[in-house]
Coordinates of C-alpha atoms (C1' of nucleotides) in Angstrom, one line a residue:
Chain A
M19 CA 197.6 125.3 9.4
D20 CA 199.4 128.2 8.0
G21 CA 197.4 131.0 6.5
S22 CA 200.3 133.6 7.5
G23 CA 200.4 134.5 4.0
E24 CA 204.1 133.6 3.8
K25 CA 204.3 131.4 0.6
K26 CA 208.1 131.7 0.3
P27 CA 209.4 128.5 1.3
A28 CA 207.0 126.5 -1.4
K29 CA 207.9 129.0 -3.9
R30 CA 211.8 128.9 -3.5
R31 CA 211.2 125.2 -3.9
S32 CA 209.4 125.1 -7.0
Q33 CA 212.2 126.8 -8.5
D34 CA 215.1 124.5 -7.1
R35 CA 213.6 121.6 -8.6
V36 CA 211.6 121.3 -11.8
L37 CA 208.2 119.8 -11.2
Q38 CA 207.8 116.9 -13.5
R39 CA 204.1 116.1 -13.3
D40 CA 204.4 113.5 -15.6
P41 CA 202.5 110.2 -14.4
E42 CA 203.7 107.9 -17.1
R43 CA 207.4 108.8 -16.7
T44 CA 207.4 108.9 -12.8
R45 CA 205.7 105.4 -13.0
A46 CA 208.3 104.2 -15.2
A47 CA 211.0 105.5 -13.5
I48 CA 210.1 104.0 -10.1
L49 CA 209.6 100.5 -12.1
E50 CA 212.9 100.8 -13.5
A51 CA 214.4 101.8 -10.2
A52 CA 212.7 99.0 -8.4
T53 CA 213.9 96.6 -10.8
R54 CA 217.7 97.3 -10.1
E55 CA 216.9 97.4 -6.4
F56 CA 215.1 94.1 -5.9
A57 CA 217.7 92.7 -8.6
E58 CA 220.5 93.8 -6.3
N59 CA 219.4 92.9 -3.0
G60 CA 216.5 90.5 -3.3
M61 CA 213.2 90.9 -1.5
G62 CA 214.3 91.0 1.9
G63 CA 217.3 93.3 1.3
A64 CA 215.6 95.8 -1.0
R65 CA 214.7 99.3 0.5
V66 CA 211.7 101.3 -0.4
D67 CA 213.5 104.5 0.6
A68 CA 216.2 103.7 -1.7
I69 CA 213.7 102.8 -4.9
A70 CA 212.1 106.2 -4.3
E71 CA 215.5 107.9 -4.2
R72 CA 216.8 105.9 -7.2
A73 CA 213.7 106.9 -9.2
G74 CA 214.4 110.6 -8.3
T75 CA 210.9 110.6 -6.5
N76 CA 209.5 109.6 -3.0
K77 CA 207.7 107.0 -1.2
R78 CA 204.7 108.8 -1.4
M79 CA 204.4 108.3 -5.3
L80 CA 205.7 104.5 -5.1
Y81 CA 202.8 103.6 -2.7
H82 CA 200.5 105.8 -4.8
Y83 CA 201.2 103.8 -8.0
F84 CA 202.0 100.4 -6.7
G85 CA 200.1 99.9 -3.4
D86 CA 203.1 98.4 -1.4
K87 CA 206.5 96.8 -1.8
E88 CA 205.1 93.4 -2.6
Q89 CA 202.8 94.5 -5.5
L90 CA 205.8 96.6 -6.8
Y91 CA 208.0 93.4 -6.9
L92 CA 205.3 91.7 -8.6
H93 CA 204.9 94.4 -11.5
V94 CA 208.8 94.1 -11.5
L95 CA 208.7 90.3 -12.0
E96 CA 205.9 90.3 -14.4
E97 CA 207.8 92.9 -16.6
A98 CA 210.8 90.9 -16.6
Y99 CA 209.0 87.8 -17.7
V100 CA 207.1 89.8 -20.5
G101 CA 210.4 91.4 -21.7
I102 CA 212.4 87.8 -22.3
R103 CA 209.1 86.2 -23.9
T104 CA 208.3 89.3 -26.1
A105 CA 211.8 89.1 -27.4
E106 CA 211.6 85.2 -27.9
R107 CA 208.6 85.8 -30.1
E108 CA 210.7 87.9 -32.7
L109 CA 212.8 84.9 -33.6
H110 CA 211.2 82.2 -35.7
I111 CA 213.2 79.1 -35.0
G112 CA 211.3 77.3 -37.5
D113 CA 212.5 79.3 -40.6
R114 CA 215.7 77.3 -41.3
S115 CA 217.0 73.7 -40.8
P116 CA 216.0 72.1 -37.5
E117 CA 219.7 71.9 -36.3
E118 CA 219.9 75.8 -37.1
G119 CA 216.6 76.4 -35.3
I120 CA 217.9 74.9 -32.0
A121 CA 221.1 76.5 -32.3
E122 CA 219.4 80.0 -32.8
L123 CA 217.2 79.3 -29.6
A124 CA 220.2 78.4 -27.6
L125 CA 222.1 81.6 -28.7
F126 CA 219.1 83.8 -28.3
T127 CA 218.8 82.5 -24.7
W128 CA 222.3 82.7 -23.7
R129 CA 223.0 86.1 -24.9
Y130 CA 219.5 87.5 -23.5
F131 CA 220.6 85.9 -20.0
H132 CA 224.0 87.5 -20.5
K133 CA 222.6 91.1 -21.3
H134 CA 219.9 90.9 -18.7
P135 CA 221.4 89.5 -15.5
E136 CA 218.9 91.4 -13.3
F137 CA 216.3 88.9 -15.0
L138 CA 218.1 86.0 -13.6
S139 CA 218.7 87.8 -10.1
L140 CA 214.8 88.3 -10.0
L141 CA 214.3 84.7 -11.0
G142 CA 216.5 83.7 -7.7
T143 CA 214.8 85.6 -5.6
E144 CA 211.5 84.5 -6.6
N145 CA 212.5 80.8 -6.3
L146 CA 214.0 81.4 -2.9
H147 CA 210.3 82.4 -2.1
R148 CA 209.1 79.3 -3.8
A149 CA 207.4 81.4 -6.4
R150 CA 205.1 83.0 -3.6
W151 CA 204.4 86.0 -5.9
L152 CA 204.5 84.6 -9.5
R153 CA 201.9 82.1 -8.4
Q154 CA 199.5 85.0 -7.6
S155 CA 200.0 86.6 -11.1
V156 CA 197.1 86.6 -13.4
R157 CA 199.2 88.4 -16.2
L158 CA 201.5 85.4 -16.7
K159 CA 199.4 82.4 -17.6
E160 CA 199.5 82.2 -21.4
L161 CA 202.7 83.8 -21.9
H162 CA 204.9 80.6 -22.0
S163 CA 203.1 78.3 -24.1
H164 CA 204.3 79.8 -27.5
L165 CA 207.8 79.0 -26.7
I166 CA 207.1 75.2 -26.0
V167 CA 204.7 75.1 -29.4
E168 CA 207.5 76.2 -31.7
L169 CA 210.2 74.1 -30.0
T170 CA 207.8 71.1 -30.4
E171 CA 207.5 71.6 -34.2
V172 CA 210.9 72.2 -34.9
L173 CA 211.9 68.9 -33.0
D174 CA 209.2 66.9 -34.8
R175 CA 210.6 68.0 -38.1
G176 CA 214.0 67.3 -37.1
K177 CA 213.0 63.6 -36.3
K178 CA 211.1 63.0 -39.3
A179 CA 214.1 64.4 -41.2
G180 CA 216.2 61.7 -39.1
V181 CA 218.6 64.3 -37.7
F182 CA 217.2 64.1 -33.9
I183 CA 216.7 61.2 -31.8
E184 CA 213.1 60.3 -31.0
S185 CA 213.5 60.5 -27.4
A186 CA 214.3 64.5 -27.8
D187 CA 211.5 66.3 -25.5
P188 CA 210.8 69.9 -26.1
L189 CA 210.7 71.0 -22.2
N190 CA 214.0 69.0 -21.8
V191 CA 215.8 70.7 -24.7
Y192 CA 214.6 74.0 -23.3
L193 CA 215.6 73.3 -19.7
T194 CA 219.0 72.1 -20.8
I195 CA 219.5 75.5 -22.8
A196 CA 218.3 77.6 -20.0
S197 CA 220.3 75.6 -17.2
L198 CA 223.7 76.0 -18.8
G199 CA 223.1 80.0 -19.7
Y200 CA 221.7 80.5 -15.9
F201 CA 224.2 78.7 -14.0
Y202 CA 227.2 80.2 -15.8
I203 CA 225.9 83.9 -15.4
S204 CA 224.1 83.6 -11.9
N205 CA 226.9 81.7 -10.3
Q206 CA 229.9 83.5 -12.0
Y207 CA 231.0 85.1 -8.7
T208 CA 231.4 81.9 -6.8
L209 CA 232.5 79.8 -9.6
S210 CA 235.1 82.6 -10.5
T211 CA 236.2 82.6 -6.7
I212 CA 236.6 78.8 -6.1
F213 CA 238.2 77.9 -9.4
G214 CA 240.4 80.9 -9.8
R215 CA 239.4 81.6 -13.4
D216 CA 237.5 84.8 -14.2
L217 CA 234.4 83.6 -15.9
A218 CA 233.3 87.1 -17.2
D219 CA 236.3 87.2 -19.5
T220 CA 235.3 87.7 -23.1
G221 CA 237.4 84.6 -24.2
N222 CA 235.5 82.3 -21.7
L223 CA 232.4 83.9 -22.5
D224 CA 232.6 83.1 -26.2
A225 CA 233.8 79.4 -25.2
W226 CA 230.9 79.0 -23.1
E227 CA 228.4 80.1 -25.8
R228 CA 229.9 77.6 -28.0
H229 CA 229.7 75.0 -25.6
I230 CA 226.1 75.5 -25.1
V231 CA 225.3 75.1 -28.8
H232 CA 227.7 72.0 -28.9
V233 CA 226.2 70.4 -25.8
T234 CA 222.3 70.9 -27.0
L235 CA 222.9 69.6 -30.3
A236 CA 225.0 66.6 -29.2
S237 CA 222.2 65.6 -26.6
I238 CA 219.6 65.3 -29.1
K239 CA 221.6 64.4 -32.6
A240 CA 220.6 61.2 -33.8
Chain B
M24 CA 219.8 97.3 40.7
D25 CA 218.0 94.7 42.9
G26 CA 219.8 94.2 46.1
S27 CA 216.5 93.3 47.7
G28 CA 217.6 90.0 48.7
E29 CA 214.8 88.2 46.6
K30 CA 216.5 85.5 44.7
K31 CA 213.3 83.6 43.7
P32 CA 212.8 84.4 40.0
A33 CA 216.2 83.1 38.9
K34 CA 216.0 80.1 40.9
R35 CA 212.4 79.2 39.7
R36 CA 213.8 79.5 36.1
S37 CA 216.6 77.1 36.5
Q38 CA 214.0 74.8 37.3
D39 CA 211.9 75.4 34.6
R40 CA 214.2 75.0 32.0
V41 CA 217.4 72.4 32.4
L42 CA 220.5 74.5 32.1
Q43 CA 222.6 73.0 29.2
R44 CA 225.8 74.3 29.8
D45 CA 227.3 72.5 26.8
P46 CA 229.3 75.0 24.4
E47 CA 229.8 72.2 21.7
R48 CA 226.2 71.5 21.4
T49 CA 225.0 75.2 21.5
R50 CA 227.5 76.2 18.7
A51 CA 226.2 73.4 16.7
A52 CA 222.7 74.2 17.4
I53 CA 223.4 77.7 16.2
L54 CA 225.0 76.9 13.1
E55 CA 222.4 74.5 11.9
A56 CA 219.7 77.0 12.8
A57 CA 221.4 79.5 10.9
T58 CA 221.8 77.4 7.6
R59 CA 218.3 77.1 7.4
E60 CA 217.3 80.6 8.4
F61 CA 219.9 81.9 5.8
A62 CA 218.7 79.1 3.1
E63 CA 215.0 80.2 3.6
N64 CA 215.3 83.9 3.7
G65 CA 218.5 85.0 2.2
M66 CA 221.0 87.2 4.1
G67 CA 218.7 90.2 3.8
G68 CA 215.7 88.3 5.3
A69 CA 217.2 86.3 7.8
R70 CA 216.4 87.6 11.3
V71 CA 218.8 87.2 14.0
D72 CA 216.2 86.5 16.6
A73 CA 214.7 83.7 14.6
I74 CA 218.1 82.1 14.5
A75 CA 218.3 82.1 18.3
E76 CA 215.0 80.9 18.7
R77 CA 215.5 78.1 16.3
A78 CA 218.6 77.0 18.1
G79 CA 216.6 77.1 21.4
T80 CA 219.0 79.6 22.6
N81 CA 219.1 83.4 22.7
K82 CA 221.0 86.2 20.8
R83 CA 223.7 86.7 23.3
M84 CA 225.0 83.3 22.5
L85 CA 225.0 83.8 18.9
Y86 CA 227.3 86.7 19.2
H87 CA 229.4 85.1 21.8
Y88 CA 230.4 82.4 19.5
F89 CA 230.2 84.0 16.0
G90 CA 230.6 87.8 16.7
D91 CA 227.9 89.2 14.2
K92 CA 225.4 88.2 11.7
E93 CA 228.0 88.4 8.7
Q94 CA 230.7 86.3 10.4
L95 CA 227.8 83.9 11.4
Y96 CA 226.8 83.6 7.6
L97 CA 230.4 83.3 6.3
H98 CA 230.7 80.1 8.8
V99 CA 227.3 78.8 7.5
L100 CA 228.9 79.1 3.8
E101 CA 232.1 77.7 4.6
E102 CA 230.5 74.7 6.4
A103 CA 228.2 74.2 3.4
Y104 CA 231.4 73.9 0.7
V105 CA 233.2 71.7 3.2
G106 CA 230.5 69.3 3.0
I107 CA 229.9 68.9 -0.6
R108 CA 233.7 68.9 -1.1
T109 CA 234.2 66.2 1.6
A110 CA 231.4 64.0 0.3
E111 CA 233.0 64.3 -3.1
R112 CA 236.6 63.0 -1.8
E113 CA 234.5 59.8 -1.0
L114 CA 234.0 58.8 -4.5
H115 CA 236.7 57.4 -6.6
I116 CA 235.7 58.3 -10.2
G117 CA 239.0 56.9 -11.6
D118 CA 238.0 53.4 -10.3
R119 CA 236.3 52.2 -13.2
S120 CA 236.1 53.2 -17.0
P121 CA 236.1 56.9 -18.0
E122 CA 232.3 56.9 -19.1
E123 CA 231.4 55.2 -15.9
G124 CA 233.4 57.7 -13.7
I125 CA 232.0 60.9 -15.4
A126 CA 228.4 59.2 -15.0
E127 CA 229.3 58.6 -11.4
L128 CA 230.2 62.2 -10.8
A129 CA 227.1 63.3 -12.8
L130 CA 224.8 61.1 -10.4
F131 CA 226.6 62.1 -7.2
T132 CA 226.3 66.0 -7.9
W133 CA 222.6 65.7 -9.0
R134 CA 221.9 63.7 -5.7
Y135 CA 223.7 65.7 -3.7
F136 CA 222.1 69.1 -4.9
H137 CA 218.7 67.1 -4.5
K138 CA 219.4 66.1 -1.1
H139 CA 220.8 69.5 0.1
P140 CA 218.7 72.6 -1.5
E141 CA 219.9 74.6 1.5
F142 CA 223.1 74.3 -0.3
L143 CA 222.1 75.9 -3.4
S144 CA 220.1 78.5 -1.9
L145 CA 223.2 79.6 -0.2
L146 CA 225.2 79.6 -3.3
G147 CA 222.3 81.7 -4.7
T148 CA 222.4 84.1 -1.8
E149 CA 226.2 84.3 -2.0
N150 CA 226.0 85.2 -5.9
L151 CA 223.4 87.9 -5.2
H152 CA 226.3 89.5 -3.3
R153 CA 228.7 88.9 -6.0
A154 CA 231.0 86.5 -3.5
R155 CA 231.4 89.2 -1.3
W156 CA 231.6 87.0 2.0
L157 CA 233.2 83.9 -0.1
R158 CA 235.9 86.1 -1.2
Q159 CA 237.2 87.1 2.2
S160 CA 237.2 83.2 3.6
V161 CA 240.8 81.9 4.2
R162 CA 239.6 78.4 4.6
L163 CA 238.2 77.7 1.2
K164 CA 241.3 78.4 -1.0
E165 CA 242.5 74.6 -1.6
L166 CA 239.3 73.0 -1.0
H167 CA 238.1 72.5 -4.7
S168 CA 241.2 71.5 -6.8
H169 CA 241.1 67.9 -5.9
L170 CA 237.9 67.7 -7.9
I171 CA 239.5 69.1 -11.1
V172 CA 242.6 67.2 -10.6
E173 CA 240.7 64.1 -10.7
L174 CA 238.4 64.9 -13.4
T175 CA 241.2 65.8 -15.7
E176 CA 242.8 62.2 -15.1
V177 CA 239.5 60.6 -16.0
L178 CA 239.1 62.7 -19.1
D179 CA 242.8 62.1 -20.0
R180 CA 242.3 58.5 -19.8
G181 CA 239.1 58.6 -21.9
K182 CA 240.8 60.6 -24.5
K183 CA 243.7 58.1 -24.8
A184 CA 241.4 55.2 -25.1
G185 CA 239.7 57.2 -28.0
V186 CA 236.3 57.2 -26.1
F187 CA 236.3 61.1 -25.3
I188 CA 236.8 64.0 -27.8
E189 CA 240.2 65.8 -27.4
S190 CA 238.4 69.1 -26.7
A191 CA 236.6 68.1 -23.5
D192 CA 237.6 70.4 -20.9
P193 CA 237.6 69.4 -17.0
L194 CA 236.0 72.7 -15.9
N195 CA 233.5 72.9 -18.7
V196 CA 232.5 69.2 -17.8
Y197 CA 232.1 70.0 -14.2
L198 CA 230.1 73.2 -15.0
T199 CA 228.0 71.4 -17.5
I200 CA 227.0 68.6 -14.7
A201 CA 226.5 71.2 -12.1
S202 CA 224.3 73.5 -14.3
L203 CA 222.0 70.9 -15.2
G204 CA 221.5 70.2 -11.6
Y205 CA 221.4 73.5 -10.1
F206 CA 219.0 75.1 -12.3
Y207 CA 216.4 72.2 -12.3
I208 CA 216.6 72.2 -8.4
S209 CA 216.8 75.8 -7.7
N210 CA 214.4 77.2 -10.3
Q211 CA 211.8 74.3 -9.8
Y212 CA 209.1 76.7 -8.3
T213 CA 209.0 79.3 -11.2
L214 CA 209.5 76.5 -13.8
S215 CA 206.5 74.4 -12.2
T216 CA 204.5 77.3 -12.2
I217 CA 205.0 78.9 -15.8
F218 CA 205.2 75.3 -17.5
G219 CA 202.4 73.6 -15.5
R220 CA 204.1 70.7 -14.6
D221 CA 205.4 69.7 -11.3
L222 CA 209.2 69.3 -11.4
A223 CA 209.4 67.7 -8.1
D224 CA 207.3 64.9 -9.0
T225 CA 209.3 61.5 -8.8
G226 CA 209.0 60.7 -12.3
N227 CA 210.2 63.7 -13.4
L228 CA 213.1 63.9 -11.2
D229 CA 214.2 60.1 -12.5
A230 CA 213.8 61.4 -15.8
W231 CA 216.1 64.6 -15.4
E232 CA 218.8 62.5 -13.6
R233 CA 219.0 60.2 -16.7
H234 CA 219.0 63.2 -18.7
I235 CA 222.0 64.7 -17.1
V236 CA 224.1 61.5 -17.6
H237 CA 223.0 61.3 -21.2
V238 CA 223.8 65.0 -21.8
T239 CA 227.2 65.1 -20.2
L240 CA 228.4 61.8 -22.0
A241 CA 226.8 62.9 -25.3
S242 CA 228.9 66.2 -25.5
I243 CA 232.2 64.7 -24.8
K244 CA 232.0 61.2 -26.7
A245 CA 234.2 60.7 -29.7
Chain C
dC6 C1' 235.2 76.8 50.6
dC7 C1' 235.7 80.6 47.8
dG8 C1' 237.0 83.8 43.9
dG9 C1' 237.0 84.1 39.2
dC10 C1' 235.5 82.4 34.8
dC11 C1' 232.4 80.9 31.4
dA12 C1' 227.8 79.3 29.7
dG13 C1' 223.6 81.3 29.8
dT14 C1' 219.3 84.6 30.1
dA15 C1' 216.3 88.8 29.5
dA16 C1' 215.6 93.5 29.0
dC17 C1' 217.3 97.2 26.8
dT18 C1' 219.0 100.6 22.7
dA19 C1' 219.3 103.2 18.9
dA20 C1' 218.9 102.9 14.1
dA21 C1' 216.4 101.5 10.1
dC22 C1' 212.4 100.4 8.1
dA23 C1' 207.4 100.1 5.8
dG24 C1' 203.8 102.7 5.6
dT25 C1' 200.8 107.1 6.4
dT26 C1' 199.6 111.8 7.2
dA27 C1' 199.1 116.5 6.1
dC28 C1' 200.2 119.5 3.2
dT29 C1' 201.3 122.1 -1.5
dT30 C1' 201.3 122.8 -6.7
dG31 C1' 199.7 123.2 -11.1
dA32 C1' 196.6 122.3 -14.9
dT33 C1' 191.8 122.2 -16.4
dG34 C1' 187.0 122.7 -17.4
dA35 C1' 182.7 124.7 -16.2
Chain D
dT16 C1' 188.4 133.2 -12.3
dC17 C1' 188.1 129.7 -9.3
dA18 C1' 186.6 124.7 -7.7
dT19 C1' 188.4 120.5 -8.1
dC20 C1' 191.3 116.8 -8.4
dA21 C1' 195.6 114.6 -9.6
dA22 C1' 200.8 114.9 -9.0
dG23 C1' 203.9 115.5 -5.6
dT24 C1' 206.7 116.6 -1.1
dA25 C1' 208.4 116.0 3.5
dA26 C1' 207.8 114.9 7.9
dC27 C1' 206.0 111.5 10.8
dT28 C1' 204.6 106.9 13.3
dG29 C1' 204.8 102.4 15.1
dT30 C1' 207.3 98.3 14.6
dT31 C1' 211.1 95.5 13.6
dT32 C1' 216.1 94.8 13.8
dA33 C1' 220.9 94.1 14.6
dG34 C1' 223.6 94.5 18.5
dT35 C1' 224.6 95.5 24.0
dT36 C1' 224.4 95.6 28.9
dA37 C1' 223.8 93.9 33.3
dC38 C1' 222.9 90.2 35.3
dT39 C1' 222.8 84.7 37.2
dG40 C1' 224.2 80.5 38.4
dG41 C1' 227.2 76.3 38.3
dC42 C1' 232.0 74.7 38.3
dC43 C1' 237.0 74.1 39.2
dG44 C1' 241.7 75.4 40.7
dG45 C1' 244.0 76.9 44.8

DNA sequence: CCGGCCAGTAACTAAACAGTTACTTGATGA
DNA sequence: TCATCAAGTAACTGTTTAGTTACTGGCCGG
């Protein structure tokens, strides 16, 4: 196509921008940029060009590493689930008393949601589409059982000790904790607007943290 | 452009399709179609053409009645809020005992969320955009106070009667009820997938309904 | 009975979009 | 030392999209 012997434009370009040539870093940069873009705009609102720009690369690389927009989104979602479940494994709710174990799980979940609103946003997007991509995922089948197993053991110990009611169900307890955290964080903008109180205020956040622990324990106490 | 004297195409068309010429009905049809389209696809995923087609009309009418896509979305959102707050006004939670009043509000809220998942979906979309459109709304300023006023009265009566704890806060109680309903319905698809249990199953729905009432009352009982 | 007005239609436009192509660059091992 | 291949770039393409334009036809007051 060229063959004119003129190499100037290309040479000048390689001086302007430092060529990375670091596949691992490029891949990671794309994944992080995509996480933010999908979390901020949802599947329909996210722009492939915007992801490439945020990652400091271009579309070609994005398609090179991840195939297409949908597969990139699935990678982002899987990574987000791996993130919370990995962090969850590091806390051992069975180490102290049953009440302290439940309180610890509630605190962890609330704080993780608060620290990672992009995870909640991705969940919202995925549910809007009725778990269309999550259901296709092969990576995320065995990931969640650990949580329920450990929670079941703590509840059983509490029941035997007579501090928890017999009807306390592990899934219900987890859903209760998750509900109270998820709704407060993910709906803070409409709630703050219609009730005229800033839910992101530190005082309100601390109060809600205590509230979650109180509600969870009150609902299973014997 | 034509002037050829041929009027056939237009005349034939008016025979094919009955001309409605009913502004009220057209407007309502667009609003309903838009509600479904926005609820199913979010702001970024909703298509103006799809709304026009669902409404049995065309884009011109949509822009004629509502200005543009964003204003149409705002109308949809306002209508959805008016819907739940209007229904809420018809229940009088102060008519019976404080406990029964709280249980009634919890049941109403849960059942309304279950019957109107499109409302939850619109809330999700609006929060993704940090209440960008809701904050602009002039219609929805005084709409929500009624709920808090009535709830405050019921809680105060319960405290005086010694059945509720003094620290029970009206906003917290409402947020608790809303959290438990919202999360279960709006996140049912990812939850059913990762925990391998169909949350839309009637048995599970009924159990969660009882659970919401139980948790709410347990958290404020003296 | 007619002129303007409002409901309604279909075809159009400019921009934005996901995905592709044709190319350059640099490192590596034979 | 040079052929090869993966990493990277930028310009392009066909399609989709929100929004517009130019029109039709029925109805109603004068």
